[in-house]
Amino acid sequence: MANDQGIGYWLTRRAALSPAKTALIFEGAQWTYAALNQRVNTLAHALKSLGVNHGDRVGYLDLNHPNFFLTLFATAKLGAIFVPLNFRLAGPELLFIINDAGVHTLIHDEQFAPVVDSIRDELTCRHLVRTNTDAAAQARPPAGIRGFDQLFADQRDSEMDNQVSPDEVAWIMYTSGTTGRPKGAMLTHGNVLWNNISAWVSYDSSTNDVTLVCAPLFHIGGLNVTPMTAFTKGATVVLLRQYDPVKVLESIAAHRVTTMFGVPAMFQFMALVPGFAEADLGSVTAFICGGAPVPETLIRLYADRGIPFVQGYGLTETAPFATIVPMECAASKVGSAGLPPFFTDVKLFDDDDEEVAIGERGEVCVRGPNVMKGYWNRPDATAEVIRNGWFHTGDIGRRDADGFFYIVDRKKDMIISGGENVYPAEVEDCLYAHPDVAEVAVIGVPDAKWGETVRAIVVAKPGTAPTAEQIVEFCQGRLARYKQPQTVVFTDVLPRNPAGKVLKFELRERFGGAEAGPSSPAAVAATEAPAPAPAG
């Protein structure tokens, strides 16, 4: 094991150093590092018995649960690749990702059985494993599906004799694609490690920390901002199944939580909980925030409670930290994305890949050991974004005289709704399949709770008269809820340039207000609001 540098060995080593320390707390249950490592070893042997070998992919679909970490670490100990899946995706979206990754074994919870069963005949997985809280159901899973708990029967819990190098792929994390197809960012064991080293150097973390994890773990923000660093340092992770502002405040008090990652909307919703003023937040040393700049009013609100924000900007492809705002600068640099962390370089380039001057706009480009290896099965897409050692984010930024970066424009018209990335092309592709839609363009519109929501501007086919409700309903089951249009506007024609490209900036000027403009002949269909989650 001496030469093993993979994520799985991190847990092996931590269990040896801190066997009795509490590693994980979830819904009244808790595991020491020794117990967690023992359980992981057993699962690793079980996956091996299913034929999972070095380099194979293991998919996971569920809300936040300890089984996520068990599967992640067990996969890592085999030198296999972990593929966390967005539980908000619809069947066709999951089908593409699972088959694109070539998932060998898919582990999913019973509540997602309907969506998995809807695509089961088209999946190329060798094994399906289902988790269930009902012991009887676990003992008698459906034909062709294994029960998760059954995997542990008659398996050893010894360490795996498997060497994993830092440049091997640890995770494939899928990001929404501007062309309508998501791409799998390959993050290596080294990418994860160096991101965490930079985080440790940039802001204080301790073996005595108790970090609350309530952002979805399938996101790079939920996964690799606090929990992986905590497991490495021997701190304690308190895991919530999903975000609930009331439960968050209760958990902070009950477990003396010191840190938590979230997007601004999550902290805003916490502040709206009745009794927030009396909530016990005395144990918190810092809140770590990403996905969007933290509003100054929110910074002041929590500062009055003695809690600073550590703000950052990053992407799945950068694992995620590209810049971090030092705690002491949270108020003086409101709106800033921050400074590059210790082992990462950030520059702004023009269209000729030349660095722009201070104050000028340029594309945000990142270089460092935290930058992904590339996109899975997409050497063309990899070559587009990684040039001369620099990862080109597609985001436009500027830098002030103090070296702080500011993000000033969105990546290829991307919409960020509740911290989730939504690419208009993906939504447009879906809506073009509607029989009454002749043309469609999608933009983001301001929303007080979610930052932005999706609006579809539709040109109906001659002789048809679709309603806004019908357009929204068409997306249900085809797109994740957060990607579905919250509002629909009908118009006679989409503005285009001489080359035929839709002029999104004109659409935003005409139809981009919080409400559909008076000139728009039709209007608004509301759907259930998207749940907040960190950008990925």
mmCIF file of C-alpha atoms in Angstrom, residues 64 68-69 72 84 88 171 173-175 187 192 195-196 199 203 211-230 237 239 259-264 266-267 287-292 310 312-322 418-421 532-536:
data_model
loop_
_atom_site.group_PDB
_atom_site.id
_atom_site.type_symbol
_atom_site.label_atom_id
_atom_site.label_comp_id
_atom_site.label_asym_id
_atom_site.label_seq_id
_atom_site.Cartn_x
_atom_site.Cartn_y
_atom_site.Cartn_z
ATOM 1 C CA ASN A 64 -27.468 12.375 -0.267
ATOM 2 C CA PHE A 68 -22.721 7.578 -1.733
ATOM 3 C CA PHE A 69 -19.453 7.771 0.199
ATOM 4 C CA LEU A 72 -17.119 6.409 -3.895
ATOM 5 C CA PRO A 84 -22.235 10.354 -9.574
ATOM 6 C CA ARG A 88 -33.027 15.549 -10.949
ATOM 7 C CA TRP A 171 -14.497 10.556 -11.035
ATOM 8 C CA MET A 173 -18.728 14.238 -13.438
ATOM 9 C CA TYR A 174 -21.111 15.244 -16.189
ATOM 10 C CA THR A 175 -21.734 18.891 -16.959
ATOM 11 C CA LEU A 187 -11.154 14.377 -12.545
ATOM 12 C CA VAL A 192 -9.049 16.203 -6.110
ATOM 13 C CA ASN A 195 -7.822 21.248 -5.062
ATOM 14 C CA ASN A 196 -8.075 20.328 -1.388
ATOM 15 C CA ALA A 199 -8.347 25.017 -0.034
ATOM 16 C CA TYR A 203 -8.737 29.174 4.502
ATOM 17 C CA THR A 211 -18.914 20.217 8.368
ATOM 18 C CA LEU A 212 -22.578 20.112 7.408
ATOM 19 C CA VAL A 213 -23.190 18.697 3.929
ATOM 20 C CA CYS A 214 -26.634 19.446 2.503
ATOM 21 C CA ALA A 215 -25.861 20.480 -1.081
ATOM 22 C CA PRO A 216 -26.300 17.582 -3.540
ATOM 23 C CA LEU A 217 -23.240 15.354 -3.654
ATOM 24 C CA PHE A 218 -23.478 14.782 -7.408
ATOM 25 C CA HIS A 219 -22.278 18.392 -7.775
ATOM 26 C CA ILE A 220 -18.593 19.200 -7.500
ATOM 27 C CA GLY A 221 -19.458 21.929 -4.986
ATOM 28 C CA GLY A 222 -21.355 19.593 -2.695
ATOM 29 C CA LEU A 223 -18.739 16.859 -3.010
ATOM 30 C CA ASN A 224 -15.329 18.475 -3.089
ATOM 31 C CA VAL A 225 -15.587 21.739 -1.184
ATOM 32 C CA THR A 226 -15.884 20.377 2.364
ATOM 33 C CA PRO A 227 -16.609 16.614 2.735
ATOM 34 C CA MET A 228 -13.529 15.232 0.969
ATOM 35 C CA THR A 229 -11.246 17.648 2.783
ATOM 36 C CA ALA A 230 -12.921 16.709 6.064
ATOM 37 C CA VAL A 237 -19.139 15.118 8.204
ATOM 38 C CA LEU A 239 -24.867 14.625 6.118
ATOM 39 C CA THR A 259 -18.494 24.895 8.347
ATOM 40 C CA MET A 260 -20.994 24.427 5.533
ATOM 41 C CA PHE A 261 -20.984 24.887 1.777
ATOM 42 C CA GLY A 262 -23.954 26.323 -0.103
ATOM 43 C CA VAL A 263 -25.114 28.705 -2.812
ATOM 44 C CA PRO A 264 -26.386 32.173 -1.821
ATOM 45 C CA MET A 266 -29.515 28.457 0.584
ATOM 46 C CA PHE A 267 -28.190 30.955 3.121
ATOM 47 C CA PHE A 287 -19.846 29.564 5.562
ATOM 48 C CA ILE A 288 -18.348 28.643 2.196
ATOM 49 C CA CYS A 289 -20.328 29.887 -0.764
ATOM 50 C CA GLY A 290 -20.209 29.427 -4.536
ATOM 51 C CA GLY A 291 -22.437 29.413 -7.594
ATOM 52 C CA ALA A 292 -22.992 33.185 -7.577
ATOM 53 C CA VAL A 310 -15.532 32.273 2.156
ATOM 54 C CA GLY A 312 -15.233 31.117 -4.459
ATOM 55 C CA TYR A 313 -15.587 30.680 -8.188
ATOM 56 C CA GLY A 314 -15.011 27.414 -9.929
ATOM 57 C CA LEU A 315 -16.256 24.735 -12.259
ATOM 58 C CA THR A 316 -16.533 20.984 -12.357
ATOM 59 C CA GLU A 317 -13.523 21.027 -14.660
ATOM 60 C CA THR A 318 -11.381 22.782 -12.021
ATOM 61 C CA ALA A 319 -12.383 20.442 -9.155
ATOM 62 C CA PRO A 320 -13.762 23.190 -8.353
ATOM 63 C CA PHE A 321 -11.665 26.049 -6.928
ATOM 64 C CA ALA A 322 -10.411 28.526 -9.536
ATOM 65 C CA GLY A 418 -30.766 28.072 -7.876
ATOM 66 C CA GLY A 419 -27.083 27.286 -8.455
ATOM 67 C CA GLU A 420 -27.831 24.785 -11.234
ATOM 68 C CA ASN A 421 -26.280 25.337 -14.666
ATOM 69 C CA PRO A 532 -31.257 25.264 -4.936
ATOM 70 C CA ALA A 533 -28.016 23.469 -5.623
ATOM 71 C CA PRO A 534 -24.432 24.534 -6.176
ATOM 72 C CA ALA A 535 -23.201 25.241 -9.670
ATOM 73 C CA GLY A 536 -21.225 22.552 -11.305
#
